[in-house]
Coordinates of C-alpha atoms in Angstrom, one line a residue:
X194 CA 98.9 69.5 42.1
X195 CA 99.5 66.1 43.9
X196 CA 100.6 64.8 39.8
X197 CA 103.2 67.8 39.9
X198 CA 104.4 67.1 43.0
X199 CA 104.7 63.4 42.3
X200 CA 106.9 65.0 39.4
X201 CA 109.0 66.8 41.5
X202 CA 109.4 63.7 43.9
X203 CA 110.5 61.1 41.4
X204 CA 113.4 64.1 39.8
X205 CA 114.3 64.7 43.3
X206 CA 115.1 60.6 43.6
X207 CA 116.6 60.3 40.4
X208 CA 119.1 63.8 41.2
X209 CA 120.2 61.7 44.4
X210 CA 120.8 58.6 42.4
X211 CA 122.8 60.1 40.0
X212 CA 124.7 62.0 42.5
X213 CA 125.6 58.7 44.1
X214 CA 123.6 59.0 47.3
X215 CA 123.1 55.9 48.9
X216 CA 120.6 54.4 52.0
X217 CA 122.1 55.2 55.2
X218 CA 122.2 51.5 55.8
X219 CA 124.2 50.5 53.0
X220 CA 126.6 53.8 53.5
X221 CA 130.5 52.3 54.3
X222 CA 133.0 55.1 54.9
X223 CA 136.4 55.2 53.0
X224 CA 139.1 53.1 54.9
X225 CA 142.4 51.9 54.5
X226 CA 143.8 48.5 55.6
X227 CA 145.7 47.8 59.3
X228 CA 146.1 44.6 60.9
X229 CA 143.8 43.3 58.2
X230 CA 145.6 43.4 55.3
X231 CA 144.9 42.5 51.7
X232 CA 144.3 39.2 50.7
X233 CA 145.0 37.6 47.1
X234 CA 142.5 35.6 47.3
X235 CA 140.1 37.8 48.2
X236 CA 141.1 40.4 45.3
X237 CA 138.0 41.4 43.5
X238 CA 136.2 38.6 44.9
X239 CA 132.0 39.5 45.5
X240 CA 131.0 38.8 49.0
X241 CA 127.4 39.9 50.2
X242 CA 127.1 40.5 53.7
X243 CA 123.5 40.5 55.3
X244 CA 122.4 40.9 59.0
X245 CA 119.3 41.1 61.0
X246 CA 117.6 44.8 61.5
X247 CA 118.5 45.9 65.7
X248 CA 121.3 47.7 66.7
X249 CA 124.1 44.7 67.7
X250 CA 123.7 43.3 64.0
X251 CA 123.5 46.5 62.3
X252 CA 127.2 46.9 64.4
X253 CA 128.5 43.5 63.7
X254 CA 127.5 43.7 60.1
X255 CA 129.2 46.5 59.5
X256 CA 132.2 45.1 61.0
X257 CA 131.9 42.5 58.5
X258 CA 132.0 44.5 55.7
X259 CA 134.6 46.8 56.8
X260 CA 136.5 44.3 57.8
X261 CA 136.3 42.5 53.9
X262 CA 136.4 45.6 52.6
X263 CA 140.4 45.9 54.0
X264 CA 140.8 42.6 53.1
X265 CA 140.4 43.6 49.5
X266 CA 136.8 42.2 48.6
X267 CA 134.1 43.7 46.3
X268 CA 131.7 44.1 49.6
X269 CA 127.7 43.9 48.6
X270 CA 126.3 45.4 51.7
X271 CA 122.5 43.8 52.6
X272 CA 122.4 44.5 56.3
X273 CA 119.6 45.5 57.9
X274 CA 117.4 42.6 57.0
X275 CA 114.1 42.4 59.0
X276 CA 113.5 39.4 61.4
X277 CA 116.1 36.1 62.2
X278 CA 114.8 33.7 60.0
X279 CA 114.1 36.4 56.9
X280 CA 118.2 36.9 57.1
X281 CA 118.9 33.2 57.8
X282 CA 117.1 32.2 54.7
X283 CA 118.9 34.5 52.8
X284 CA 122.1 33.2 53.7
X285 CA 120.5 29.2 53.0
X286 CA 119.1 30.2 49.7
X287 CA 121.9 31.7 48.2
X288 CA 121.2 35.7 48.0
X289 CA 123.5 36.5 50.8
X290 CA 127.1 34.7 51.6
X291 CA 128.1 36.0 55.2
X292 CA 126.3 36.8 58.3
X293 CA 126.9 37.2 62.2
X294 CA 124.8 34.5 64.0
X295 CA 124.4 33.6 67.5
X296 CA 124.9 29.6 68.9
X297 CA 121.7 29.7 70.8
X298 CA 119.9 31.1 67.7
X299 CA 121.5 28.7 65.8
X300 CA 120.4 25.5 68.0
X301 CA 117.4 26.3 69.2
X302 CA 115.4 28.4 66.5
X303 CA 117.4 26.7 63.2
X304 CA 118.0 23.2 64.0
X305 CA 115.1 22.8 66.4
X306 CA 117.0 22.0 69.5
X307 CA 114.7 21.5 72.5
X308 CA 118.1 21.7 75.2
X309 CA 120.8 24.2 75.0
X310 CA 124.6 23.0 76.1
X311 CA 125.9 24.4 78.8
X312 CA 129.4 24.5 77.8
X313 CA 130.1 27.4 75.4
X314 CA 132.6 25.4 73.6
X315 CA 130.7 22.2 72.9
X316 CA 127.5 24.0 72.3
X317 CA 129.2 25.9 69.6
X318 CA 130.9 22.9 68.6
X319 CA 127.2 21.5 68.3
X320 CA 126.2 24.1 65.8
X321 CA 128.7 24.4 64.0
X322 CA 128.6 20.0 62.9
X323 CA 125.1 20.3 62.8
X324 CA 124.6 23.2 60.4
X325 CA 127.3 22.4 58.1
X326 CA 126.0 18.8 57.7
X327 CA 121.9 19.6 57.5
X328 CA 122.3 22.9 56.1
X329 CA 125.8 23.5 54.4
X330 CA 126.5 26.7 56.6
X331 CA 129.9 27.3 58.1
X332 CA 130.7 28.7 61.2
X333 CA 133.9 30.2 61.4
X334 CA 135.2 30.0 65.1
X335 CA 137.0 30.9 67.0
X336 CA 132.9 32.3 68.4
X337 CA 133.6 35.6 70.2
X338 CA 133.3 35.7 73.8
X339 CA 130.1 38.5 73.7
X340 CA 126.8 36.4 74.9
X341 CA 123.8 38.0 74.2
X342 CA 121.6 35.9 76.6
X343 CA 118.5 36.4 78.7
X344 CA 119.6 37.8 82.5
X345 CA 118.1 39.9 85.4
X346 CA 119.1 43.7 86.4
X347 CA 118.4 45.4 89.2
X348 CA 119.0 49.4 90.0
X349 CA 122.3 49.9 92.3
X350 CA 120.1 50.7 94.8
X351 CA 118.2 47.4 94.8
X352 CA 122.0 46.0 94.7
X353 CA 123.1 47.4 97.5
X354 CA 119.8 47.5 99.9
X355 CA 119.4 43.7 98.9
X356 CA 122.9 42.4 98.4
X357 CA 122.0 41.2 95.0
X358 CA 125.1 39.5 92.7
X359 CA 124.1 36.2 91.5
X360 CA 120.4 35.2 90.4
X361 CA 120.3 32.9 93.4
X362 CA 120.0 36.1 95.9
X363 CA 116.6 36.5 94.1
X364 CA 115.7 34.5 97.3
X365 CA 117.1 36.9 99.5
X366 CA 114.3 39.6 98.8
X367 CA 110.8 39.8 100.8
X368 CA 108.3 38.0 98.5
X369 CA 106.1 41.4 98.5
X370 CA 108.9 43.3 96.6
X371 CA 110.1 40.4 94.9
X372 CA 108.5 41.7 91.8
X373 CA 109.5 41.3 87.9
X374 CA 109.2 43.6 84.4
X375 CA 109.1 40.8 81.7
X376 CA 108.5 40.5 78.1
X377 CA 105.5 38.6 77.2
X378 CA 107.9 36.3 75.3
X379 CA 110.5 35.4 78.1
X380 CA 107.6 34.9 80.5
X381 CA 105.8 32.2 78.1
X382 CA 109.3 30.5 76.9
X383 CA 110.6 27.3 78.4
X384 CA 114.1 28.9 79.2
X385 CA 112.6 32.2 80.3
X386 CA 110.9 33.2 83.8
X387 CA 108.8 29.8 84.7
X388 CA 112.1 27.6 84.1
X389 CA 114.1 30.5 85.4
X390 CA 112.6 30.4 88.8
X391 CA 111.9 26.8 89.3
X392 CA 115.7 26.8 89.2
X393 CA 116.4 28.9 91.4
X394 CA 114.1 27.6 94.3
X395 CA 111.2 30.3 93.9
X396 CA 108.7 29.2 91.5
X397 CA 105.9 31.2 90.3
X398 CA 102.8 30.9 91.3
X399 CA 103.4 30.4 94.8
X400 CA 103.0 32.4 97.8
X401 CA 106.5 32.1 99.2
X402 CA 108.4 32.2 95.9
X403 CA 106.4 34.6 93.3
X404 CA 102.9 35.3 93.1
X405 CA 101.5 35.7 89.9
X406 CA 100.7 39.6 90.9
X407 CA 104.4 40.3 91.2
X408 CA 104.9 39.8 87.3
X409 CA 104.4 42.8 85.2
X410 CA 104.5 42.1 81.7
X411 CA 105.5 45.0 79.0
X412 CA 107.8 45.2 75.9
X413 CA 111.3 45.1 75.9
X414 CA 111.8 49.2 76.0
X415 CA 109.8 49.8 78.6
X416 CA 111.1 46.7 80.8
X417 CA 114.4 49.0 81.2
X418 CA 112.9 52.4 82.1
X419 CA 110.3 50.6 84.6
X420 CA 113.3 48.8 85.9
X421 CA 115.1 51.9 86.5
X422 CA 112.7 53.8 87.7
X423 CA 112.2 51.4 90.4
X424 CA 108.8 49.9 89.1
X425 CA 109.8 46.5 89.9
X426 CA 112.7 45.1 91.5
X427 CA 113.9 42.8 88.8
X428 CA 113.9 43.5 85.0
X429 CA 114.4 41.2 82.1
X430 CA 117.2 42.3 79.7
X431 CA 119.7 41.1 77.0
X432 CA 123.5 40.9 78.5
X433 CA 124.8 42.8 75.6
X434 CA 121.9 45.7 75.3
X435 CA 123.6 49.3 75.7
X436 CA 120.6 50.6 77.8
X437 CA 122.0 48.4 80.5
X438 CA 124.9 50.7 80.6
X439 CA 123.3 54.0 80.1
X440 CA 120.6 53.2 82.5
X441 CA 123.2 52.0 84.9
X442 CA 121.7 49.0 85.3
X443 CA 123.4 45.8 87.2
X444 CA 123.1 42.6 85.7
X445 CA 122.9 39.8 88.2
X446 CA 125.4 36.6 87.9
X447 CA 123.7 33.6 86.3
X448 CA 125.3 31.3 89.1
X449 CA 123.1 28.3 87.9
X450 CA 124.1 28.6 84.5
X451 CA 120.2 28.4 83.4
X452 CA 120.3 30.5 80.5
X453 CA 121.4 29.3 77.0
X454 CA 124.7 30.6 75.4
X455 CA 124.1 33.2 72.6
X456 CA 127.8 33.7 71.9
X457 CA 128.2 35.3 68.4
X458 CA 130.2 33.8 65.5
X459 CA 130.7 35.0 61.4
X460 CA 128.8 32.1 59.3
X461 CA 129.3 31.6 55.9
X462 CA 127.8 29.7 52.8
X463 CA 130.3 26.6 52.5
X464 CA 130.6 27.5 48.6
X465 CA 132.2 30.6 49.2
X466 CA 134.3 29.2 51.9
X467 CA 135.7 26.7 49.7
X468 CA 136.1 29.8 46.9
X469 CA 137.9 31.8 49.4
X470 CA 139.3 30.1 52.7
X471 CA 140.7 33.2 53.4
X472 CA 137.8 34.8 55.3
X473 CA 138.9 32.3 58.0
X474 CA 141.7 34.4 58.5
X475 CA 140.3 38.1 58.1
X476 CA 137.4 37.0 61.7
X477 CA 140.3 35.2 63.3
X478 CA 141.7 38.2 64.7
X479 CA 138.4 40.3 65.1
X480 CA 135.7 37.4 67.2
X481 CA 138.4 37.3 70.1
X482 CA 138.1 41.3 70.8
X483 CA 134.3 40.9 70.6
X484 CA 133.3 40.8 74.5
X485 CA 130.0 41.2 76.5
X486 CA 131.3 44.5 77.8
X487 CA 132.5 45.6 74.6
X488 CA 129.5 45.0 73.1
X489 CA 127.2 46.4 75.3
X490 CA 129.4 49.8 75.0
X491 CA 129.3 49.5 71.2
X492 CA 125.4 49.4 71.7
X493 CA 124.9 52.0 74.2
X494 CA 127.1 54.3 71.4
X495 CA 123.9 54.0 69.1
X496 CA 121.0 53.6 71.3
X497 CA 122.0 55.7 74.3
X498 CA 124.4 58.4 72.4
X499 CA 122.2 58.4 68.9
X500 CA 125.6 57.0 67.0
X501 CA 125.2 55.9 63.5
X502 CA 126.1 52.1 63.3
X503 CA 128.6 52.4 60.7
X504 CA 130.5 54.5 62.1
X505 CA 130.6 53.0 65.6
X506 CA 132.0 50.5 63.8
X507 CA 134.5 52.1 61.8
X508 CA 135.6 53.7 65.2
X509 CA 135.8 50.5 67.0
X510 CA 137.8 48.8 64.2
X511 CA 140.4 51.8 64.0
X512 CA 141.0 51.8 67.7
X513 CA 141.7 48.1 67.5
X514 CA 144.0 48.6 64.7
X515 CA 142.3 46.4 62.3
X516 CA 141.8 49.6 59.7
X517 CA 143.1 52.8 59.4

């Protein structure tokens, strides 16, 4: 029985192959061009597009290939690609040619950066020499404005009972309900809670800032629903996550500017950019549209509302005109 039904299961996989059916990750819905128009140098040019496995790269990949798709390039889509530095190799080594990365990513985790810039620009402007020289990876600029950093949310009611806005009215609240949901991760990194609160004045540990009992620690999912549920007054998230939104979480104002820049930007093997400069062109238009609050929404469409990625995309990209 179990050799018959292993029968049945392989003519069952080979019927979908040869009706065409593909993974749902690597599915790209028919499209015509907009704004991004065909490109002769582009025409029937091979680019293969990767991206790391959660939901803001699945979006952002997909973006990418739609977006080269219009532009009249044979798209090989590989998104979905399990863990940062899996994808980044990829892209070093030659199986991939095009990825979205982020400038903190980039500096810290690639090029072993101990200090992040403060300045957007000149961090970005930092990555961008310093992988194209070590590693020959171009990054395309202009970076778009989304930054997908470390920052603290509190409920509306916190917000308004505390009058919490910037990270430095952390100090405002009674030490006893002065507590924090963390990951493990952020608590033991040195530009996560310990570095967080030493600048702000409040440093952990200590009676009149925040005792170690005020720190829960718990993974990223369940940071947001304890958070909003009132479980502790402060709760680690990412600035671009969708459950922000659909939580109606508030994200509090790094005022110090303590947290590292993590704005996104298309990077690409320099051997393809040299083959086909014109990629430059098809991004130019897209990164700028590409904000914190649009990407949080574009998240909270798959996360919150159970949206397929590719078609969040496609939907985003239509509304700005880029594709019909």
């Amino acid at each position: 029985m179990r050799a018959f039904l292993a029968l049945v299961s392989a003519l069952l996989l080979m019927a979908a192959a040869a009706c065409g059916l593909k993974p749902a990750s690597a599915f790209v819905p028919n499209i015509e061009p907009g704004s991004i128009q065909p490109l002769p140098g582009l025409k029937d040019a091979t680019i293969k597009v990767t991206s790391k496995e959660f939901t803001e790269q699945l979006i952002l990949g997909k973006i990418a290939v739609l977006a080269l798709t219009a532009a009249g390039a044979k798209v090989e889509d590989h998104t979905n690609v399990q863990g940062s530095v899996t994808a980044r190799k990829s892209l070093t080594g030659g199986d991939n040619d095009l990825m979205w990365e982020y400038t903190g990513t980039g500096w810290i985790t690639y090029l072993g950066e101990d200090d992040p810039i403060q300045d957007p620009q000149k961090q970005w402007e930092a990555v961008r020499d310093a992988d194209l020289k070590k590693n020959g990876i171009v990054w395309l600029g202009p970076y778009a404005p989304l930054n997908n950093t470390y920052a603290m949310a509190v409920t509306k009611a916190s917000q308004s009972k505390f009058g919490l806005k910037n990270l430095s009215d952390m100090a405002k609240v009674p030490v006893a309900q002065r507590t924090y949901c963390v990951e493990p991760e952020f608590f033991s990194r040195n530009d996560g809670m310990r570095g967080m609160l030493q600048t702000y004045g409040i440093p952990y540990g200590s009676s009149s800032g925040v005792p170690a009992g005020n720190v829960k620690q718990m993974s990223s999912g369940v940071v947001y629903s304890a958070t909003s549920q009132g479980n502790c007054t402060f709760g680690e998230v990412y600035t671009t996550d969708g459950r922000i939104q659909g939580l109606g979480l508030q994200v509090l104002n790094d005022d110090k500017k303590f947290f590292p820049n993590y704005n996104a930007d298309v990077t690409v093997r320099e051997a393809v950019m040299r083959a086909h400069p014109e990629i430059r062109q098809v991004f130019a238009q897209i990164s700028p549209k590409l904000t914190t609050d649009v990407m949080r929404d574009l998240n909270s469409q798959v996360d919150v509302d159970g949206n397929d990625p590719v078609f969040v995309a496609r939907d985003w990209m239509k509304q700005q005109g880029f594709i019909k």
